[in-house]
PDB file of N, CA and C in Angstrom:
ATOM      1  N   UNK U  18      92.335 104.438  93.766  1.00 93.00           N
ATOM      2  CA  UNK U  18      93.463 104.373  94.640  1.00 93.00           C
ATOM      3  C   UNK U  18      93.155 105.224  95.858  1.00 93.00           C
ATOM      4  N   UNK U  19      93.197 104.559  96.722  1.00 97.00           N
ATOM      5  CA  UNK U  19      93.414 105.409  98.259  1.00 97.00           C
ATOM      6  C   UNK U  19      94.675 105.835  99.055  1.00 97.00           C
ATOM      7  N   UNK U  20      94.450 107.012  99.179  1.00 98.00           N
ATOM      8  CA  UNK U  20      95.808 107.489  99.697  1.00 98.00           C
ATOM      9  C   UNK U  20      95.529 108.513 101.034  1.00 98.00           C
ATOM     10  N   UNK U  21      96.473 107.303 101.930  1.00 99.00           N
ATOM     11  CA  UNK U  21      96.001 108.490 103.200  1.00 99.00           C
ATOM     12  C   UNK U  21      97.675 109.049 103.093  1.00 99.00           C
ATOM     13  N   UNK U  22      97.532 110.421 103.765  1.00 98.00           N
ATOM     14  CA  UNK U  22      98.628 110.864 104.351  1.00 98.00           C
ATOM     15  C   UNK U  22      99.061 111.295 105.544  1.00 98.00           C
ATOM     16  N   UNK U  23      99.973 110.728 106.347  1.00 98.00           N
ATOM     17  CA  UNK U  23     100.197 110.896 107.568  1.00 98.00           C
ATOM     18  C   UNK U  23     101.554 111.523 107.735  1.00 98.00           C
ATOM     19  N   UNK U  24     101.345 112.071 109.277  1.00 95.00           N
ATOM     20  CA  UNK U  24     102.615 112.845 109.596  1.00 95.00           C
ATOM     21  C   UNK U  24     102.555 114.613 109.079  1.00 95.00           C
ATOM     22  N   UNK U  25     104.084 114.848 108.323  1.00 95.00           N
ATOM     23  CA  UNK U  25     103.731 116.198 108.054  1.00 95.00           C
ATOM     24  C   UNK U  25     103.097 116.103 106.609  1.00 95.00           C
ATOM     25  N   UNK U  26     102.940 115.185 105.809  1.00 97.00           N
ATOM     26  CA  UNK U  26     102.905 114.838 104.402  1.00 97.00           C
ATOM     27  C   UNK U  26     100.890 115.304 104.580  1.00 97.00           C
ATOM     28  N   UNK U  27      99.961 115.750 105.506  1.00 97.00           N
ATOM     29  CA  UNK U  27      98.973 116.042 105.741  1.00 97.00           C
ATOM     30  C   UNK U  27      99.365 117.211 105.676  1.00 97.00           C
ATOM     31  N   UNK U  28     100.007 117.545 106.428  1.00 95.00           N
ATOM     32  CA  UNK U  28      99.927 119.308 106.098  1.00 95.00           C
ATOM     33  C   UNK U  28     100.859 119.576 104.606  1.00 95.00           C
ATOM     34  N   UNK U  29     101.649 118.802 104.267  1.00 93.00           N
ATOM     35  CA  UNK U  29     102.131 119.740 103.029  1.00 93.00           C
ATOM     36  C   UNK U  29     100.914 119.398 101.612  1.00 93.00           C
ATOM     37  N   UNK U  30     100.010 118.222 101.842  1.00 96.00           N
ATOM     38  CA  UNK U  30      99.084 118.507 100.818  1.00 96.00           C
ATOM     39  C   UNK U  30      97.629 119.251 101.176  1.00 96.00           C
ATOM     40  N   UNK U  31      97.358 119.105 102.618  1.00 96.00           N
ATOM     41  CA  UNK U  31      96.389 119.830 103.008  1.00 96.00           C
ATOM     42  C   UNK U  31      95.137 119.244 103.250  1.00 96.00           C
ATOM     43  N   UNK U  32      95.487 117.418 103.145  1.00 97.00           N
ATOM     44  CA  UNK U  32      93.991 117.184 103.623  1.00 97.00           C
ATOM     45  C   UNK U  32      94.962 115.550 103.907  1.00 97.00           C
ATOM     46  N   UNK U  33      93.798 114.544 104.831  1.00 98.00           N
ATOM     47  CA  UNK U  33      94.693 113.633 105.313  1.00 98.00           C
ATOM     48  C   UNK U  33      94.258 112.264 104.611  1.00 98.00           C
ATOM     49  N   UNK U  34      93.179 112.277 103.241  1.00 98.00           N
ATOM     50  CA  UNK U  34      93.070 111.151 102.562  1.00 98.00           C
ATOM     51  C   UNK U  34      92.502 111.963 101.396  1.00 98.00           C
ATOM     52  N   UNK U  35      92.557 110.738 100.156  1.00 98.00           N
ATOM     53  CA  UNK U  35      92.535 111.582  98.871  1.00 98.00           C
ATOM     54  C   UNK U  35      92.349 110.148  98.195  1.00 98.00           C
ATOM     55  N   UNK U  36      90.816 110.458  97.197  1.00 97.00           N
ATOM     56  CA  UNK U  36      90.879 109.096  96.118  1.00 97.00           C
ATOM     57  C   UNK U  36      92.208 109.511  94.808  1.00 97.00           C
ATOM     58  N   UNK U  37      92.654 108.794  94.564  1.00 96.00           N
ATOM     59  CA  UNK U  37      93.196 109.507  93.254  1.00 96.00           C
ATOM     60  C   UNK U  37      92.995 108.063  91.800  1.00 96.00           C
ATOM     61  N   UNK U  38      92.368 108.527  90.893  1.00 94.00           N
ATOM     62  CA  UNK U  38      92.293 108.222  90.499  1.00 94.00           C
ATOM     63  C   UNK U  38      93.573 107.118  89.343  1.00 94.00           C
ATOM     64  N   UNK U  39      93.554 105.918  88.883  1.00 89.00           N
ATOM     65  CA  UNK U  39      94.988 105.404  88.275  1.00 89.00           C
ATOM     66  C   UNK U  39      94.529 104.764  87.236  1.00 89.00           C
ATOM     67  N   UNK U  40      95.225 104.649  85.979  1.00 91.00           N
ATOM     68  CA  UNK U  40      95.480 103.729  85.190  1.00 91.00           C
ATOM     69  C   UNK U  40      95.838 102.347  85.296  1.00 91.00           C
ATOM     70  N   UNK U  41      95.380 101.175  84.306  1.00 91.00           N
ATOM     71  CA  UNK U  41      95.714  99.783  84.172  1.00 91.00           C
ATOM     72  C   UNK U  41      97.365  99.639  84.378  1.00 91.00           C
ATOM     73  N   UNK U  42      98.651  99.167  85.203  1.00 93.00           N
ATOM     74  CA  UNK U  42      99.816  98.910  85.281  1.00 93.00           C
ATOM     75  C   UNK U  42     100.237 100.480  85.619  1.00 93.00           C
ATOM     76  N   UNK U  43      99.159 101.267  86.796  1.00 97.00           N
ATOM     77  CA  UNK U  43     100.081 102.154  87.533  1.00 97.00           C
ATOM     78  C   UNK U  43     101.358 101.734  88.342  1.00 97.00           C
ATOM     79  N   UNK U  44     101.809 102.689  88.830  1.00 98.00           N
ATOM     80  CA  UNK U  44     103.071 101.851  89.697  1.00 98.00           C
ATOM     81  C   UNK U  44     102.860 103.375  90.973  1.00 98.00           C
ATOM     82  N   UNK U  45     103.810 102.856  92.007  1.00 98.00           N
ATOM     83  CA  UNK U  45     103.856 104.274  92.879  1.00 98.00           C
ATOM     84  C   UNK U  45     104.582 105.335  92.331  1.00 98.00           C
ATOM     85  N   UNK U  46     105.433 104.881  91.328  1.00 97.00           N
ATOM     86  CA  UNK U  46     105.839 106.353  90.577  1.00 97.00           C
ATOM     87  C   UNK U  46     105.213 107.141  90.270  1.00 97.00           C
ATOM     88  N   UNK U  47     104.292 106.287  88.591  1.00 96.00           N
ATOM     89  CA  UNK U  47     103.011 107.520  88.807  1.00 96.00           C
ATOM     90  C   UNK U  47     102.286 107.706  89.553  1.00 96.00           C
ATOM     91  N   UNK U  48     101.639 107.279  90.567  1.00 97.00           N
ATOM     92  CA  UNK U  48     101.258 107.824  91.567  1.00 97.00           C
ATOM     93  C   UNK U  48     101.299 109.220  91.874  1.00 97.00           C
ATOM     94  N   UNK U  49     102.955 108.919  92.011  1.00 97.00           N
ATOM     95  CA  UNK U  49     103.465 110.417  93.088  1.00 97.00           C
ATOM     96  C   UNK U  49     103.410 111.309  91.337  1.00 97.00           C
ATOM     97  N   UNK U  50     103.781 111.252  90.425  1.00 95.00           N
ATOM     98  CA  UNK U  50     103.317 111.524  89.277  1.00 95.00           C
ATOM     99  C   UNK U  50     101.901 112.541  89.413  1.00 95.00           C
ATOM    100  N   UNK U  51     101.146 111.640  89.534  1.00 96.00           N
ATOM    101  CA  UNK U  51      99.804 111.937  89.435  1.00 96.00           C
ATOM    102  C   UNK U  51      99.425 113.164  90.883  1.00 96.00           C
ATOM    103  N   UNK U  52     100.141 112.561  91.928  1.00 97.00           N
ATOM    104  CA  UNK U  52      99.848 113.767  93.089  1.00 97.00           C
ATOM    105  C   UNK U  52     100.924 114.488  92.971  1.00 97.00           C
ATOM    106  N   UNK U  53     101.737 114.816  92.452  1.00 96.00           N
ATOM    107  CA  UNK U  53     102.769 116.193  92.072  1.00 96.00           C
ATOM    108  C   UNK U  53     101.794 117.144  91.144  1.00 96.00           C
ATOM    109  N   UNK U  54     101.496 116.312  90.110  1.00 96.00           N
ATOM    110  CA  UNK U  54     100.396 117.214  89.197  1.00 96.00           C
ATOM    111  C   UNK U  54      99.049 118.108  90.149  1.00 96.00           C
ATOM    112  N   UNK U  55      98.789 117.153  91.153  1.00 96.00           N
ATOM    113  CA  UNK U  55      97.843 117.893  91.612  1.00 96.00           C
ATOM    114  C   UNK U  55      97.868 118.518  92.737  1.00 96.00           C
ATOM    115  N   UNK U  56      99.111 118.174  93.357  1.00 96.00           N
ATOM    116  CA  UNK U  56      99.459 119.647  94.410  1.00 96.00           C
ATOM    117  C   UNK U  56     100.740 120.058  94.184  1.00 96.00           C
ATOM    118  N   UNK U  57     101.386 120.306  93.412  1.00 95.00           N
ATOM    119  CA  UNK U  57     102.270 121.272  92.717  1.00 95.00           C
ATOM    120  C   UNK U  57     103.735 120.985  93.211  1.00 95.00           C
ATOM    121  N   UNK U  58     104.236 122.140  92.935  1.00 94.00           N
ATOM    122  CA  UNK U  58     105.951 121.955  93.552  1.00 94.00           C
ATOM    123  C   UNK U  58     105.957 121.639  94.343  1.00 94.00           C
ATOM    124  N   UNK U  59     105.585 122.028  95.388  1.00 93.00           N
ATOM    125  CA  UNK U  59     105.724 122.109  96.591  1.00 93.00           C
ATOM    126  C   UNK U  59     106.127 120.209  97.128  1.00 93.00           C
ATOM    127  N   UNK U  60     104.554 119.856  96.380  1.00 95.00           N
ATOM    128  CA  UNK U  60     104.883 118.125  96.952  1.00 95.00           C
ATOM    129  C   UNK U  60     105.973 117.405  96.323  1.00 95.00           C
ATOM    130  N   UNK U  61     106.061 117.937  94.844  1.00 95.00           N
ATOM    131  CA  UNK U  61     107.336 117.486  93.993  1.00 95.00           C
ATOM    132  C   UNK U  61     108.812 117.684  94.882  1.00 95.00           C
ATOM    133  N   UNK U  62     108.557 118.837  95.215  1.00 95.00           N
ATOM    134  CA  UNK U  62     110.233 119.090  96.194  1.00 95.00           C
ATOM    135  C   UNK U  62     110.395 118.562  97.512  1.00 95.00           C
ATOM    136  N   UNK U  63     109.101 118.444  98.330  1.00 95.00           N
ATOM    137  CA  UNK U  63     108.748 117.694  99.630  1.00 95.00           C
ATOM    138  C   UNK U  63     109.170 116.472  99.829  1.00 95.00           C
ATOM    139  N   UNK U  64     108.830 115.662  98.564  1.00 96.00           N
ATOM    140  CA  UNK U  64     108.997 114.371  98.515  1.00 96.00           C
ATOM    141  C   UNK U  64     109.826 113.547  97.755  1.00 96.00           C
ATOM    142  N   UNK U  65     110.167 114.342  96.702  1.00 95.00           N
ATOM    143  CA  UNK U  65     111.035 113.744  95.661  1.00 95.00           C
ATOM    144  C   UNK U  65     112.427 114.799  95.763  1.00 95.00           C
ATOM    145  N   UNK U  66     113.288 113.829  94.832  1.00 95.00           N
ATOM    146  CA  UNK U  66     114.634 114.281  94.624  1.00 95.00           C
ATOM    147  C   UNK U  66     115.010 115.258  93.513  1.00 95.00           C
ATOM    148  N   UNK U  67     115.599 115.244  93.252  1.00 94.00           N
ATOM    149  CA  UNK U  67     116.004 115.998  91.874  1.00 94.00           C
ATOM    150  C   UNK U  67     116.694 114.969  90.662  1.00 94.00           C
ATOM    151  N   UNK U  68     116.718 113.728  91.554  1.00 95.00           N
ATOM    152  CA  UNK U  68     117.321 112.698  90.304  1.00 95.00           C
ATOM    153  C   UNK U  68     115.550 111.629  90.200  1.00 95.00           C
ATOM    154  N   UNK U  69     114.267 112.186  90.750  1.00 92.00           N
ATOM    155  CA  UNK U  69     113.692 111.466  90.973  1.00 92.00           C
ATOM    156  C   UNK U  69     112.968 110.497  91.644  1.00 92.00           C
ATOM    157  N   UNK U  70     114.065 110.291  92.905  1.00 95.00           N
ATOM    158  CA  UNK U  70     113.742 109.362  93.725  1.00 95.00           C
ATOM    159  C   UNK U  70     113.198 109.866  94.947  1.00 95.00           C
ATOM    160  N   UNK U  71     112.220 108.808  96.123  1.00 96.00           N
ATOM    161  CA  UNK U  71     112.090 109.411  97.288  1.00 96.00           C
ATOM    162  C   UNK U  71     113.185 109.942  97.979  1.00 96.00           C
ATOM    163  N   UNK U  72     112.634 110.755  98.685  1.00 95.00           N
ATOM    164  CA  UNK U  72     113.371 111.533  99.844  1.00 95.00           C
ATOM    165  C   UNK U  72     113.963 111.076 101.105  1.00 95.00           C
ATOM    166  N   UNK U  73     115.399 110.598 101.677  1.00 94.00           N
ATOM    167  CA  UNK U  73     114.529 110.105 102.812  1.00 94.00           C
ATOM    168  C   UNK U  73     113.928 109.902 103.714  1.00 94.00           C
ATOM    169  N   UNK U  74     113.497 111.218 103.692  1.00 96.00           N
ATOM    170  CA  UNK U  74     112.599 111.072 105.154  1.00 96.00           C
ATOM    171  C   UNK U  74     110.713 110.679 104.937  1.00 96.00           C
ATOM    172  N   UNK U  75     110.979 109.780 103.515  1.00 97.00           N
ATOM    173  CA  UNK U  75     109.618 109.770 103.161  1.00 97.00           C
ATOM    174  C   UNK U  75     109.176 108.325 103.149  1.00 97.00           C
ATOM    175  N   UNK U  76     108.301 107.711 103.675  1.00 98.00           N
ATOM    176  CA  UNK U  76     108.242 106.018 104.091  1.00 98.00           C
ATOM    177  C   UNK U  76     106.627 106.229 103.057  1.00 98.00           C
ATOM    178  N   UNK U  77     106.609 105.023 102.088  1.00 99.00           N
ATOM    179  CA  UNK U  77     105.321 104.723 101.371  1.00 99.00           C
ATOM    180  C   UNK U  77     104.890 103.537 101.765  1.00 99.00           C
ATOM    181  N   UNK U  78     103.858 102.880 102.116  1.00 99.00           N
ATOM    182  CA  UNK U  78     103.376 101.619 102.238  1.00 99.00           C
ATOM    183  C   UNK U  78     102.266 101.385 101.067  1.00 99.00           C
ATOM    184  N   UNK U  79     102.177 100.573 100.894  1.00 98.00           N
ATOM    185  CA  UNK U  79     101.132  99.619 100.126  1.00 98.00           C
ATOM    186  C   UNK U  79     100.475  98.493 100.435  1.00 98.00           C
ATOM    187  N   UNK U  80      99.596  98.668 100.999  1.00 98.00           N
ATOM    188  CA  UNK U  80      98.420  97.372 101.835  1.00 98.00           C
ATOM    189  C   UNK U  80      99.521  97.490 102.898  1.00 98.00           C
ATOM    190  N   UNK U  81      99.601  97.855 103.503  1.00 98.00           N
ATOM    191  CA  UNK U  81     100.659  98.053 104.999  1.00 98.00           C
ATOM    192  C   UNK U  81     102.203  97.859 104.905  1.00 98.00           C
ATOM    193  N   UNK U  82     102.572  97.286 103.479  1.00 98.00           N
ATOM    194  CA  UNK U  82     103.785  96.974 103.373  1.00 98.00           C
ATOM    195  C   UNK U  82     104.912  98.206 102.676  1.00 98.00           C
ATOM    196  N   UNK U  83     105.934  98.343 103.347  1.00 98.00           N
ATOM    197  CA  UNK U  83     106.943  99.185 102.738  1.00 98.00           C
ATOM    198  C   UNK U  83     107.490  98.774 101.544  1.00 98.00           C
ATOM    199  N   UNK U  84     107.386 100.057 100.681  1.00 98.00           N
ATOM    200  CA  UNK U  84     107.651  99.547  99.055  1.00 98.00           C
ATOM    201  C   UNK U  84     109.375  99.399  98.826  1.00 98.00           C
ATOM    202  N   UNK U  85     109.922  99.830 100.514  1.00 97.00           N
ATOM    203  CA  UNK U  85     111.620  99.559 100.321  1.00 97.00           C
ATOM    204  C   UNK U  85     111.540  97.416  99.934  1.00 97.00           C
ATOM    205  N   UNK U  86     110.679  97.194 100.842  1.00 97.00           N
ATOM    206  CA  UNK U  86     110.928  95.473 100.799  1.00 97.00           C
ATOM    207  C   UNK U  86     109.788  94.640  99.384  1.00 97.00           C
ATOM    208  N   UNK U  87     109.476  95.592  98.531  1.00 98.00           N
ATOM    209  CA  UNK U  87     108.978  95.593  97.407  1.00 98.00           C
ATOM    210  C   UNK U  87     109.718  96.006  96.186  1.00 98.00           C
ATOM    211  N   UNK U  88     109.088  96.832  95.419  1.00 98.00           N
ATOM    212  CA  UNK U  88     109.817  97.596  94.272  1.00 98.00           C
ATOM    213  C   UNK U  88     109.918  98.847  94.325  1.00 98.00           C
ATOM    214  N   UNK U  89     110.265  99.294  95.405  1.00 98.00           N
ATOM    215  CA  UNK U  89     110.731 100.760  95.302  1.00 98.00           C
ATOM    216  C   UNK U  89     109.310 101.123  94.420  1.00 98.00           C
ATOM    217  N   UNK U  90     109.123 102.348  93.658  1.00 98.00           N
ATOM    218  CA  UNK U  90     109.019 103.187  93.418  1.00 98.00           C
ATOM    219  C   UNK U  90     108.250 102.734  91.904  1.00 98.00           C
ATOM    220  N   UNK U  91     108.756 101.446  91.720  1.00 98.00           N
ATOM    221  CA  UNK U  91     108.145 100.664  90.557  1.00 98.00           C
ATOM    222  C   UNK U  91     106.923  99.676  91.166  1.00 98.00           C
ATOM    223  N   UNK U  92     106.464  99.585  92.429  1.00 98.00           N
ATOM    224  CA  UNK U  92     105.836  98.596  92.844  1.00 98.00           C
ATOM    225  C   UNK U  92     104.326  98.812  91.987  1.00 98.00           C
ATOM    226  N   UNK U  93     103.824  98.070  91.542  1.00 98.00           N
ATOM    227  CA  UNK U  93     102.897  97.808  91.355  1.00 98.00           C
ATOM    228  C   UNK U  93     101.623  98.112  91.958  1.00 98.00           C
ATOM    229  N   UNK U  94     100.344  98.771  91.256  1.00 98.00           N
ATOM    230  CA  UNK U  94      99.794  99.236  92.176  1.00 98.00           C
ATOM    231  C   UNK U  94      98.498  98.880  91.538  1.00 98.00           C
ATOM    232  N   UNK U  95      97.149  98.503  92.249  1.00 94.00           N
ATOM    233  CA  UNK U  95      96.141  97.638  91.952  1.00 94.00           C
ATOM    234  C   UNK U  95      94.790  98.315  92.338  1.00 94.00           C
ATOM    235  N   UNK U  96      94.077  98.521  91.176  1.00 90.00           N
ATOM    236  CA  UNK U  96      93.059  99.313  91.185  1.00 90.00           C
ATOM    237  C   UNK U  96      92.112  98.870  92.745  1.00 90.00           C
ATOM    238  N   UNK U  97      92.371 100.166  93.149  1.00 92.00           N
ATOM    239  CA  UNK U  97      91.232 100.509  95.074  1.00 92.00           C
ATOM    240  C   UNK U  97      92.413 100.164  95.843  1.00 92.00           C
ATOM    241  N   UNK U  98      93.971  99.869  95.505  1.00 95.00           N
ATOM    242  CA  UNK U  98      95.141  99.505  96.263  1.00 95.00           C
ATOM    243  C   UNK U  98      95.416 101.072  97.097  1.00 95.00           C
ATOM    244  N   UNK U  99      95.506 100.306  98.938  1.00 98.00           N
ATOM    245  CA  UNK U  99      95.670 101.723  99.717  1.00 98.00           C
ATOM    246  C   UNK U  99      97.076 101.476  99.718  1.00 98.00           C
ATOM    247  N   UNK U 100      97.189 103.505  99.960  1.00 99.00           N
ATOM    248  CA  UNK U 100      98.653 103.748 100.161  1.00 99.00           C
ATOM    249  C   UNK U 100      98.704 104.734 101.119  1.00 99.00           C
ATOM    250  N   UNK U 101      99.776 104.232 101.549  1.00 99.00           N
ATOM    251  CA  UNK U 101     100.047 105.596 102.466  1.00 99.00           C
ATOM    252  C   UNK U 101     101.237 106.038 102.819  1.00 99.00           C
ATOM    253  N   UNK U 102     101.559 107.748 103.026  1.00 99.00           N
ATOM    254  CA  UNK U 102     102.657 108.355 103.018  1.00 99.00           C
ATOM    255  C   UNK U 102     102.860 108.727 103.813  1.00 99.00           C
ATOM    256  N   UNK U 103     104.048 108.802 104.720  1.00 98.00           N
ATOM    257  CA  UNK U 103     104.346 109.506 105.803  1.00 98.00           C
ATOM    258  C   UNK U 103     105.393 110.136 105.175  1.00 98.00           C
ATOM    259  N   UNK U 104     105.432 111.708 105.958  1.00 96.00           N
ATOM    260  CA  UNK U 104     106.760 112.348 105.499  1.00 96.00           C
ATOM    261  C   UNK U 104     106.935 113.102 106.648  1.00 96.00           C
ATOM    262  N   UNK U 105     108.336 112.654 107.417  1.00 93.00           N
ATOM    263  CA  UNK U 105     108.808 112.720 108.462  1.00 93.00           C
ATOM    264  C   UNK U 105     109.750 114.372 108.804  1.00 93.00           C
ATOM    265  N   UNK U 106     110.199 114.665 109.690  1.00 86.00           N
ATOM    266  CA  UNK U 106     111.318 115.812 109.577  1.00 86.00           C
ATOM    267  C   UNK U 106     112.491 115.350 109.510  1.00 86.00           C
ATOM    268  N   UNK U 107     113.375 116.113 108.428  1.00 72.00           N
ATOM    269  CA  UNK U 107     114.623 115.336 108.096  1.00 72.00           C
ATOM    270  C   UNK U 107     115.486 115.602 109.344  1.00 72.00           C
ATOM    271  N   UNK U 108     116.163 114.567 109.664  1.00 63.00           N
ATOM    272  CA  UNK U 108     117.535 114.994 110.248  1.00 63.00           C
ATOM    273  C   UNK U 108     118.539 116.019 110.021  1.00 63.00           C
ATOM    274  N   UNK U 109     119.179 116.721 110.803  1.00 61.00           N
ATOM    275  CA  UNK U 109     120.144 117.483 110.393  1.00 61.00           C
ATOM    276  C   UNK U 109     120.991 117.108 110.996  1.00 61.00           C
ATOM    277  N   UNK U 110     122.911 117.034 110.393  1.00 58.00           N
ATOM    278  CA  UNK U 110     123.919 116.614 111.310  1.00 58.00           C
ATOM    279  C   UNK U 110     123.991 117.950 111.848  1.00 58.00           C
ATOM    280  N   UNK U 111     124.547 118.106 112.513  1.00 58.00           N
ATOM    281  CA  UNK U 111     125.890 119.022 112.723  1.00 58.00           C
ATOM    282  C   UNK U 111     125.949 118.919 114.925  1.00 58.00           C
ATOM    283  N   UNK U 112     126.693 120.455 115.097  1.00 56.00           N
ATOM    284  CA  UNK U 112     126.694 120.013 116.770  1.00 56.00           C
ATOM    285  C   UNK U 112     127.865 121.052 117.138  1.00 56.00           C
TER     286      UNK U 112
END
């Protein structure tokens, strides 16, 4: 699996592509699974929720396509399948 990361999602793991290795019927869950394990809280809280889900200021593609117009988070993911993460700065309301 190839995973580039763009935006600030380069600096919160610290490098801007990464093989990561996957199992037969990975999905992007484990994925992010698999890269929480290997760069720690930090990416777990960066990117994910506390019920689990992306963040939103976090856009995933798969072969160029957004996994919102796919399966979320269940999409399917295919051994040497590129991905890539952008993780944006959140909005804040106020004024």
């Amino acid at each position: 699996m190839h995973v580039r990361h763009l935006g600030l999602a380069r600096l919160t793991v610290g490098c801007g592509a990464e093989v990561v290795p996957i199992e037969a019927g990975a999905t992007v869950r484990s994925l992010f699974e698999a890269l929480a394990a290997r760069h720690g809280q930090e990416f777990r809280q960066s990117f994910l929720t506390r019920e689990e889900t992306l963040c939103a200021n976090v856009t995933v593609l798969v072969e160029g396509r957004s996994i919102e117009k796919l399966a979320g988070l269940d999409t399917p993911l295919a051994d040497g399948a590129h991905v890539s993460i952008l993780l944006t700065v959140q909005a804040m309301a106020g004024g």
